[in-house]
PDB file of C-alpha atoms in Angstrom:
ATOM      1  CA  MET A   1       0.000   0.000   0.000  1.00 41.00           C
ATOM      2  CA  ASN A   2       2.791   2.411   0.924  1.00 45.00           C
ATOM      3  CA  THR A   3       4.709   1.582  -2.262  1.00 45.00           C
ATOM      4  CA  ILE A   4       1.654   2.297  -4.380  1.00 46.00           C
ATOM      5  CA  SER A   5       1.133   5.613  -2.609  1.00 50.00           C
ATOM      6  CA  ALA A   6       4.733   6.581  -3.300  1.00 47.00           C
ATOM      7  CA  GLY A   7       4.243   5.720  -6.968  1.00 48.00           C
ATOM      8  CA  ASN A   8       1.163   7.927  -7.043  1.00 52.00           C
ATOM      9  CA  ARG A   9       3.222  10.748  -5.628  1.00 54.00           C
ATOM     10  CA  LEU A  10       5.929  10.268  -8.265  1.00 47.00           C
ATOM     11  CA  PHE A  11       3.584  10.014 -11.252  1.00 50.00           C
ATOM     12  CA  PRO A  12       2.747  13.770 -11.395  1.00 57.00           C
ATOM     13  CA  SER A  13       6.462  14.575 -11.294  1.00 56.00           C
ATOM     14  CA  TYR A  14       7.149  12.374 -14.313  1.00 51.00           C
ATOM     15  CA  SER A  15       4.096  13.790 -16.095  1.00 56.00           C
ATOM     16  CA  HIS A  16       5.135  17.400 -15.526  1.00 54.00           C
ATOM     17  CA  LEU A  17       8.761  16.783 -16.421  1.00 53.00           C
ATOM     18  CA  SER A  18       7.847  15.026 -19.670  1.00 54.00           C
ATOM     19  CA  SER A  19       5.560  17.867 -20.772  1.00 53.00           C
ATOM     20  CA  GLY A  20       7.600  20.716 -19.349  1.00 56.00           C
ATOM     21  CA  LYS A  21       4.349  22.163 -18.004  1.00 63.00           C
ATOM     22  CA  ARG A  22       3.314  22.894 -14.448  1.00 57.00           C
ATOM     23  CA  ILE A  23      -0.351  22.683 -15.496  1.00 58.00           C
ATOM     24  CA  ASN A  24      -1.340  19.635 -17.526  1.00 61.00           C
ATOM     25  CA  THR A  25      -4.917  19.291 -16.316  1.00 63.00           C
ATOM     26  CA  ALA A  26      -7.415  21.470 -14.498  1.00 57.00           C
ATOM     27  CA  ALA A  27      -6.684  19.465 -11.360  1.00 59.00           C
ATOM     28  CA  ASP A  28      -3.135  20.864 -11.301  1.00 62.00           C
ATOM     29  CA  ASP A  29      -4.333  24.489 -11.084  1.00 63.00           C
ATOM     30  CA  ALA A  30      -7.872  25.281 -12.241  1.00 70.00           C
ATOM     31  CA  ALA A  31      -7.511  29.056 -11.939  1.00 73.00           C
ATOM     32  CA  GLY A  32      -4.091  29.053 -13.575  1.00 64.00           C
ATOM     33  CA  LEU A  33      -5.394  26.965 -16.467  1.00 62.00           C
ATOM     34  CA  ALA A  34      -8.288  29.379 -17.096  1.00 74.00           C
ATOM     35  CA  ILE A  35      -5.993  32.410 -16.974  1.00 76.00           C
ATOM     36  CA  GLY A  36      -3.442  30.728 -19.242  1.00 70.00           C
ATOM     37  CA  GLN A  37      -6.056  29.856 -21.873  1.00 76.00           C
ATOM     38  CA  LYS A  38      -7.348  33.415 -21.825  1.00 81.00           C
ATOM     39  CA  MET A  39      -3.831  34.742 -22.333  1.00 80.00           C
ATOM     40  CA  GLN A  40      -3.220  32.230 -25.128  1.00 77.00           C
ATOM     41  CA  LYS A  41      -6.318  33.497 -26.957  1.00 86.00           C
ATOM     42  CA  GLU A  42      -5.003  37.062 -26.733  1.00 86.00           C
ATOM     43  CA  GLU A  43      -1.519  35.966 -27.791  1.00 85.00           C
ATOM     44  CA  THR A  44      -2.859  34.092 -30.834  1.00 89.00           C
ATOM     45  CA  GLY A  45      -5.060  37.045 -31.807  1.00 90.00           C
ATOM     46  CA  LEU A  46      -2.108  39.426 -31.665  1.00 91.00           C
ATOM     47  CA  ARG A  47       0.046  37.089 -33.739  1.00 91.00           C
ATOM     48  CA  VAL A  48      -2.620  36.605 -36.421  1.00 93.00           C
ATOM     49  CA  GLY A  49      -3.332  40.351 -36.396  1.00 94.00           C
ATOM     50  CA  GLY A  50       0.365  40.930 -37.068  1.00 94.00           C
ATOM     51  CA  GLN A  51       0.235  38.473 -39.966  1.00 94.00           C
ATOM     52  CA  ASN A  52      -2.790  40.316 -41.364  1.00 95.00           C
ATOM     53  CA  ALA A  53      -0.855  43.580 -41.097  1.00 95.00           C
ATOM     54  CA  GLN A  54       2.022  42.037 -43.040  1.00 94.00           C
ATOM     55  CA  GLU A  55      -0.365  40.889 -45.755  1.00 94.00           C
ATOM     56  CA  GLY A  56      -1.779  44.412 -45.892  1.00 94.00           C
ATOM     57  CA  ILE A  57       1.735  45.810 -46.345  1.00 95.00           C
ATOM     58  CA  GLY A  58       2.206  43.407 -49.241  1.00 94.00           C
ATOM     59  CA  VAL A  59      -1.011  44.641 -50.859  1.00 94.00           C
ATOM     60  CA  LEU A  60       0.037  48.274 -50.488  1.00 95.00           C
ATOM     61  CA  ASN A  61       3.497  47.583 -51.894  1.00 95.00           C
ATOM     62  CA  VAL A  62       1.992  45.955 -54.984  1.00 95.00           C
ATOM     63  CA  ALA A  63      -0.407  48.875 -55.439  1.00 95.00           C
ATOM     64  CA  ASP A  64       2.352  51.448 -54.973  1.00 96.00           C
ATOM     65  CA  GLY A  65       4.565  49.675 -57.496  1.00 95.00           C
ATOM     66  CA  ALA A  66       1.785  49.844 -60.073  1.00 96.00           C
ATOM     67  CA  LEU A  67       1.080  53.508 -59.283  1.00 97.00           C
ATOM     68  CA  SER A  68       4.751  54.234 -59.796  1.00 96.00           C
ATOM     69  CA  GLY A  69       4.356  52.884 -63.329  1.00 97.00           C
ATOM     70  CA  VAL A  70       1.211  54.980 -63.800  1.00 97.00           C
ATOM     71  CA  MET A  71       3.117  58.069 -62.681  1.00 97.00           C
ATOM     72  CA  ASP A  72       5.930  57.386 -65.179  1.00 97.00           C
ATOM     73  CA  SER A  73       3.381  57.128 -67.980  1.00 97.00           C
ATOM     74  CA  LEU A  74       1.659  60.353 -66.919  1.00 98.00           C
ATOM     75  CA  GLN A  75       4.962  62.203 -66.864  1.00 98.00           C
ATOM     76  CA  ARG A  76       5.745  60.936 -70.370  1.00 97.00           C
ATOM     77  CA  ILE A  77       2.263  61.968 -71.576  1.00 97.00           C
ATOM     78  CA  ARG A  78       2.859  65.444 -70.206  1.00 97.00           C
ATOM     79  CA  ASP A  79       6.208  65.674 -71.976  1.00 97.00           C
ATOM     80  CA  LEU A  80       4.595  64.683 -75.283  1.00 96.00           C
ATOM     81  CA  ALA A  81       1.700  67.088 -74.758  1.00 95.00           C
ATOM     82  CA  LEU A  82       4.117  69.919 -74.032  1.00 94.00           C
ATOM     83  CA  ARG A  83       6.033  69.161 -77.210  1.00 94.00           C
ATOM     84  CA  SER A  84       2.862  69.202 -79.224  1.00 93.00           C
ATOM     85  CA  MET A  85       2.103  72.699 -77.925  1.00 92.00           C
ATOM     86  CA  ASN A  86       5.258  74.023 -79.560  1.00 92.00           C
ATOM     87  CA  GLY A  87       4.621  76.097 -82.658  1.00 87.00           C
ATOM     88  CA  THR A  88       7.106  74.022 -84.664  1.00 91.00           C
ATOM     89  CA  SER A  89       5.005  70.850 -84.275  1.00 88.00           C
ATOM     90  CA  SER A  90       3.062  70.010 -87.411  1.00 92.00           C
ATOM     91  CA  ALA A  91      -0.238  68.182 -87.554  1.00 92.00           C
ATOM     92  CA  SER A  92       1.565  64.959 -88.452  1.00 94.00           C
ATOM     93  CA  ASP A  93       3.931  65.463 -85.478  1.00 94.00           C
ATOM     94  CA  LYS A  94       0.947  65.844 -83.170  1.00 93.00           C
ATOM     95  CA  ALA A  95      -0.517  62.655 -84.619  1.00 95.00           C
ATOM     96  CA  TYR A  96       2.711  60.813 -83.788  1.00 96.00           C
ATOM     97  CA  TYR A  97       2.646  62.235 -80.278  1.00 95.00           C
ATOM     98  CA  GLN A  98      -0.982  61.238 -79.843  1.00 96.00           C
ATOM     99  CA  ASN A  99      -0.240  57.719 -81.042  1.00 97.00           C
ATOM    100  CA  GLU A 100       2.335  57.292 -78.265  1.00 97.00           C
ATOM    101  CA  ILE A 101      -0.009  58.950 -75.776  1.00 97.00           C
ATOM    102  CA  ASP A 102      -2.744  56.475 -76.685  1.00 97.00           C
ATOM    103  CA  GLN A 103      -0.315  53.600 -76.078  1.00 98.00           C
ATOM    104  CA  LEU A 104       0.612  55.069 -72.702  1.00 98.00           C
ATOM    105  CA  LYS A 105      -3.054  55.508 -71.807  1.00 97.00           C
ATOM    106  CA  GLU A 106      -3.718  51.872 -72.673  1.00 97.00           C
ATOM    107  CA  GLY A 107      -0.829  50.902 -70.405  1.00 97.00           C
ATOM    108  CA  ILE A 108      -2.295  52.960 -67.549  1.00 97.00           C
ATOM    109  CA  GLN A 109      -5.701  51.383 -68.037  1.00 97.00           C
ATOM    110  CA  SER A 110      -4.191  47.915 -68.179  1.00 96.00           C
ATOM    111  CA  MET A 111      -2.266  48.423 -64.919  1.00 96.00           C
ATOM    112  CA  SER A 112      -5.375  49.781 -63.244  1.00 95.00           C
ATOM    113  CA  LYS A 113      -7.582  46.931 -64.399  1.00 95.00           C
ATOM    114  CA  THR A 114      -5.169  44.026 -63.879  1.00 95.00           C
ATOM    115  CA  THR A 115      -3.084  44.898 -60.814  1.00 94.00           C
ATOM    116  CA  SER A 116      -4.227  42.379 -58.218  1.00 92.00           C
ATOM    117  CA  LEU A 117      -3.185  40.241 -55.275  1.00 89.00           C
ATOM    118  CA  ASN A 118      -4.872  37.008 -54.286  1.00 85.00           C
ATOM    119  CA  GLU A 119      -7.383  37.517 -57.124  1.00 86.00           C
ATOM    120  CA  GLN A 120      -8.474  40.908 -55.765  1.00 89.00           C
ATOM    121  CA  LYS A 121      -8.185  43.974 -58.013  1.00 93.00           C
ATOM    122  CA  LEU A 122      -6.398  46.817 -56.278  1.00 94.00           C
ATOM    123  CA  LEU A 123      -6.555  49.888 -58.532  1.00 95.00           C
ATOM    124  CA  ASP A 124      -9.793  49.689 -60.496  1.00 94.00           C
ATOM    125  CA  GLY A 125     -11.975  51.201 -57.749  1.00 91.00           C
ATOM    126  CA  SER A 126     -13.510  47.894 -56.658  1.00 90.00           C
ATOM    127  CA  MET A 127     -11.542  47.879 -53.387  1.00 88.00           C
ATOM    128  CA  ALA A 128     -12.380  51.357 -52.187  1.00 83.00           C
ATOM    129  CA  ASP A 129     -12.606  50.211 -48.554  1.00 87.00           C
ATOM    130  CA  MET A 130     -10.239  47.417 -47.513  1.00 91.00           C
ATOM    131  CA  HIS A 131     -10.592  46.180 -43.921  1.00 94.00           C
ATOM    132  CA  LEU A 132      -7.542  44.720 -42.179  1.00 94.00           C
ATOM    133  CA  ALA A 133      -8.222  42.741 -38.984  1.00 95.00           C
ATOM    134  CA  THR A 134      -5.089  43.722 -37.084  1.00 94.00           C
ATOM    135  CA  ASN A 135      -6.547  43.476 -33.557  1.00 93.00           C
ATOM    136  CA  PRO A 136      -7.267  40.279 -31.568  1.00 90.00           C
ATOM    137  CA  ASP A 137     -11.018  41.015 -31.600  1.00 91.00           C
ATOM    138  CA  GLY A 138     -11.159  41.316 -35.403  1.00 91.00           C
ATOM    139  CA  SER A 139     -11.224  45.090 -35.512  1.00 93.00           C
ATOM    140  CA  GLY A 140      -8.429  47.039 -37.141  1.00 93.00           C
ATOM    141  CA  MET A 141      -8.034  49.651 -39.826  1.00 92.00           C
ATOM    142  CA  ARG A 142      -9.654  50.494 -43.139  1.00 92.00           C
ATOM    143  CA  ILE A 143      -7.678  51.583 -46.161  1.00 91.00           C
ATOM    144  CA  GLY A 144      -9.146  53.332 -49.166  1.00 88.00           C
ATOM    145  CA  MET A 145      -7.384  51.840 -52.176  1.00 91.00           C
ATOM    146  CA  ALA A 146      -6.599  53.997 -55.175  1.00 91.00           C
ATOM    147  CA  ASN A 147      -8.566  54.196 -58.425  1.00 95.00           C
ATOM    148  CA  SER A 148      -6.157  54.901 -61.236  1.00 95.00           C
ATOM    149  CA  THR A 149      -8.360  54.155 -64.242  1.00 97.00           C
ATOM    150  CA  LEU A 150      -8.375  56.706 -67.055  1.00 97.00           C
ATOM    151  CA  GLU A 151     -11.912  57.715 -66.129  1.00 96.00           C
ATOM    152  CA  ALA A 152     -10.996  58.321 -62.480  1.00 96.00           C
ATOM    153  CA  LEU A 153      -7.906  60.292 -63.494  1.00 97.00           C
ATOM    154  CA  GLY A 154      -9.933  62.335 -65.966  1.00 96.00           C
ATOM    155  CA  ILE A 155      -7.739  61.702 -69.016  1.00 96.00           C
ATOM    156  CA  ALA A 156      -9.767  59.129 -70.925  1.00 95.00           C
ATOM    157  CA  ASP A 157     -10.390  61.646 -73.762  1.00 94.00           C
ATOM    158  CA  PHE A 158      -7.064  63.474 -73.576  1.00 95.00           C
ATOM    159  CA  ASP A 159      -6.013  64.254 -77.163  1.00 95.00           C
ATOM    160  CA  VAL A 160      -3.254  66.633 -78.275  1.00 94.00           C
ATOM    161  CA  THR A 161      -4.551  66.717 -81.852  1.00 93.00           C
ATOM    162  CA  LYS A 162      -7.488  68.772 -80.622  1.00 86.00           C
ATOM    163  CA  GLY A 163      -6.798  72.457 -80.557  1.00 76.00           C
ATOM    164  CA  ASN A 164      -8.474  73.069 -77.188  1.00 79.00           C
ATOM    165  CA  PHE A 165      -6.625  70.553 -75.026  1.00 84.00           C
ATOM    166  CA  SER A 166      -4.994  71.700 -71.786  1.00 89.00           C
ATOM    167  CA  LEU A 167      -2.186  70.432 -69.582  1.00 94.00           C
ATOM    168  CA  ASP A 168      -4.445  70.927 -66.578  1.00 96.00           C
ATOM    169  CA  ALA A 169      -6.005  67.469 -67.022  1.00 95.00           C
ATOM    170  CA  ILE A 170      -2.601  65.765 -66.954  1.00 97.00           C
ATOM    171  CA  ASP A 171      -1.420  67.899 -64.044  1.00 97.00           C
ATOM    172  CA  ASP A 172      -4.545  67.024 -62.088  1.00 97.00           C
ATOM    173  CA  ALA A 173      -3.987  63.328 -62.832  1.00 97.00           C
ATOM    174  CA  ILE A 174      -0.361  63.569 -61.676  1.00 97.00           C
ATOM    175  CA  ASN A 175      -1.447  65.284 -58.469  1.00 97.00           C
ATOM    176  CA  MET A 176      -4.102  62.644 -57.886  1.00 97.00           C
ATOM    177  CA  VAL A 177      -1.643  59.769 -58.256  1.00 97.00           C
ATOM    178  CA  SER A 178       0.865  61.574 -56.021  1.00 97.00           C
ATOM    179  CA  GLN A 179      -1.787  61.883 -53.325  1.00 96.00           C
ATOM    180  CA  GLN A 180      -2.762  58.248 -53.756  1.00 95.00           C
ATOM    181  CA  ARG A 181       0.842  57.118 -53.317  1.00 95.00           C
ATOM    182  CA  GLY A 182       1.261  59.387 -50.303  1.00 95.00           C
ATOM    183  CA  SER A 183      -1.825  57.881 -48.694  1.00 94.00           C
ATOM    184  CA  LEU A 184      -0.613  54.340 -49.369  1.00 94.00           C
ATOM    185  CA  GLY A 185       2.793  55.203 -47.914  1.00 95.00           C
ATOM    186  CA  ALA A 186       1.219  56.558 -44.730  1.00 95.00           C
ATOM    187  CA  SER A 187      -0.913  53.413 -44.414  1.00 95.00           C
ATOM    188  CA  THR A 188       2.169  51.233 -44.937  1.00 95.00           C
ATOM    189  CA  ASN A 189       3.988  53.023 -42.117  1.00 96.00           C
ATOM    190  CA  ARG A 190       0.983  52.580 -39.867  1.00 95.00           C
ATOM    191  CA  LEU A 191       0.781  48.866 -40.657  1.00 96.00           C
ATOM    192  CA  GLU A 192       4.488  48.412 -39.982  1.00 96.00           C
ATOM    193  CA  HIS A 193       4.008  50.056 -36.582  1.00 96.00           C
ATOM    194  CA  THR A 194       0.993  47.812 -35.927  1.00 95.00           C
ATOM    195  CA  TYR A 195       2.965  44.698 -36.883  1.00 94.00           C
ATOM    196  CA  ASN A 196       5.862  45.627 -34.580  1.00 95.00           C
ATOM    197  CA  ASN A 197       3.460  46.431 -31.748  1.00 93.00           C
ATOM    198  CA  ASN A 198       1.519  43.175 -32.175  1.00 93.00           C
ATOM    199  CA  THR A 199       4.734  41.159 -32.257  1.00 91.00           C
ATOM    200  CA  SER A 200       6.024  42.805 -29.081  1.00 91.00           C
ATOM    201  CA  MET A 201       2.711  42.395 -27.231  1.00 89.00           C
ATOM    202  CA  SER A 202       2.386  38.770 -28.367  1.00 87.00           C
ATOM    203  CA  LEU A 203       5.821  37.983 -26.929  1.00 86.00           C
ATOM    204  CA  GLU A 204       4.898  39.657 -23.647  1.00 86.00           C
ATOM    205  CA  GLN A 205       1.708  37.594 -23.489  1.00 84.00           C
ATOM    206  CA  LEU A 206       3.755  34.446 -24.139  1.00 74.00           C
ATOM    207  CA  LYS A 207       6.201  35.337 -21.352  1.00 79.00           C
ATOM    208  CA  SER A 208       3.365  35.969 -18.902  1.00 79.00           C
ATOM    209  CA  ARG A 209       1.620  32.725 -19.828  1.00 73.00           C
ATOM    210  CA  SER A 210       4.899  30.848 -19.515  1.00 70.00           C
ATOM    211  CA  ARG A 211       5.328  32.070 -15.945  1.00 71.00           C
ATOM    212  CA  ILE A 212       1.899  30.634 -15.111  1.00 70.00           C
ATOM    213  CA  GLU A 213       1.953  27.366 -17.061  1.00 59.00           C
ATOM    214  CA  ASP A 214       5.580  26.310 -17.489  1.00 59.00           C
ATOM    215  CA  LEU A 215       7.406  24.105 -15.046  1.00 57.00           C
ATOM    216  CA  ASP A 216      10.343  25.252 -12.911  1.00 49.00           C
ATOM    217  CA  MET A 217      12.602  22.453 -14.166  1.00 53.00           C
ATOM    218  CA  PRO A 218      15.426  22.658 -11.552  1.00 56.00           C
ATOM    219  CA  LYS A 219      12.902  22.695  -8.715  1.00 56.00           C
ATOM    220  CA  ALA A 220      10.839  19.883 -10.267  1.00 51.00           C
ATOM    221  CA  ILE A 221      13.911  17.692 -10.781  1.00 57.00           C
ATOM    222  CA  SER A 222      14.972  18.316  -7.201  1.00 57.00           C
ATOM    223  CA  GLU A 223      11.503  17.384  -5.931  1.00 59.00           C
ATOM    224  CA  LYS A 224      11.494  14.219  -8.040  1.00 53.00           C
ATOM    225  CA  LYS A 225      14.872  13.121  -6.693  1.00 57.00           C
ATOM    226  CA  LYS A 226      13.683  13.788  -3.148  1.00 59.00           C
ATOM    227  CA  GLU A 227      10.566  11.671  -3.724  1.00 61.00           C
ATOM    228  CA  GLU A 228      12.671   8.870  -5.240  1.00 60.00           C
ATOM    229  CA  LEU A 229      14.988   8.862  -2.224  1.00 60.00           C
ATOM    230  CA  LEU A 230      12.034   8.848   0.142  1.00 59.00           C
ATOM    231  CA  ASP A 231      10.485   6.015  -1.850  1.00 64.00           C
ATOM    232  CA  GLN A 232      13.706   3.994  -1.565  1.00 63.00           C
ATOM    233  CA  TYR A 233      13.836   4.700   2.162  1.00 62.00           C
ATOM    234  CA  ARG A 234      10.222   3.608   2.649  1.00 67.00           C
ATOM    235  CA  THR A 235      10.870   0.397   0.699  1.00 70.00           C
ATOM    236  CA  LEU A 236      13.957  -0.339   2.745  1.00 71.00           C
ATOM    237  CA  MET A 237      12.113   0.273   6.013  1.00 73.00           C
ATOM    238  CA  MET A 238       9.233  -1.909   4.838  1.00 74.00           C
ATOM    239  CA  LYS A 239      11.616  -4.802   4.080  1.00 72.00           C
ATOM    240  CA  ARG A 240      13.311  -4.372   7.457  1.00 72.00           C
ATOM    241  CA  GLN A 241       9.940  -4.413   9.215  1.00 73.00           C
ATOM    242  CA  MET A 242       8.931  -7.537   7.323  1.00 73.00           C
ATOM    243  CA  ASN A 243      12.184  -9.266   8.298  1.00 69.00           C
ATOM    244  CA  GLN A 244      11.675  -8.353  11.952  1.00 67.00           C
ATOM    245  CA  ASN A 245       8.099  -9.638  11.879  1.00 66.00           C
ATOM    246  CA  SER A 246       9.319 -12.867  10.310  1.00 68.00           C
ATOM    247  CA  MET A 247      11.906 -13.369  13.076  1.00 65.00           C
ATOM    248  CA  VAL A 248       9.288 -12.775  15.783  1.00 60.00           C
ATOM    249  CA  VAL A 249       7.014 -15.358  14.208  1.00 61.00           C
ATOM    250  CA  LYS A 250       9.832 -17.923  14.170  1.00 61.00           C
ATOM    251  CA  LEU A 251      10.602 -17.317  17.845  1.00 60.00           C
ATOM    252  CA  PHE A 252       7.040 -18.227  18.839  1.00 59.00           C
ATOM    253  CA  GLN A 253       6.836 -21.313  16.688  1.00 59.00           C
TER     254      GLN A 253
END
């Protein structure tokens, strides 16, 4: 009976040492288990929120790269339009300029219509309000994605062969794209801050949970060795007692 009791005392030590946890079941520490699970939920939410922030940064980087190409095309269109305004440009020259402008406009429209990530269009106006769940409770931030189609930029009908065209339309389009890129850059910085903050807070949650759930290995090993020594002592004393009882029985036979 005593040996079995000693084994029962040693079993939790082996169980805790093998798992490295102080709390394996609710019986070990019911309150600690509940607190640890609550902290784990928060820790997981922060980690996933950080991952969502990283994905958002990827989206914004793709969009900004495409807008950079749009800006290059707009600058080239403005150069060609300015050339066509020169008095030395003939009608055929203006037609050549317009031909290149039309090609550039098609390129802008193509980038706006096809730039996507994970099958979601980024610059055609369909993602005007992108929600990023960066907080453990699913809340976060909303980002208004750019619309860089020719219609949104106001240059769908821009034509230097017409005598009444103005550079104002191109300048307005350039300003619009500049503002769009500035907004995306600000959102990227905010997401990077959110990611760093979530990562830091997640680690702090992990440390706190570890202090509650994890086993103090040196102390646990020391306790196990003490129990093993006591178990050996009990066994030895039990054998000695049995031998003494046996000798007493023989004396009375």
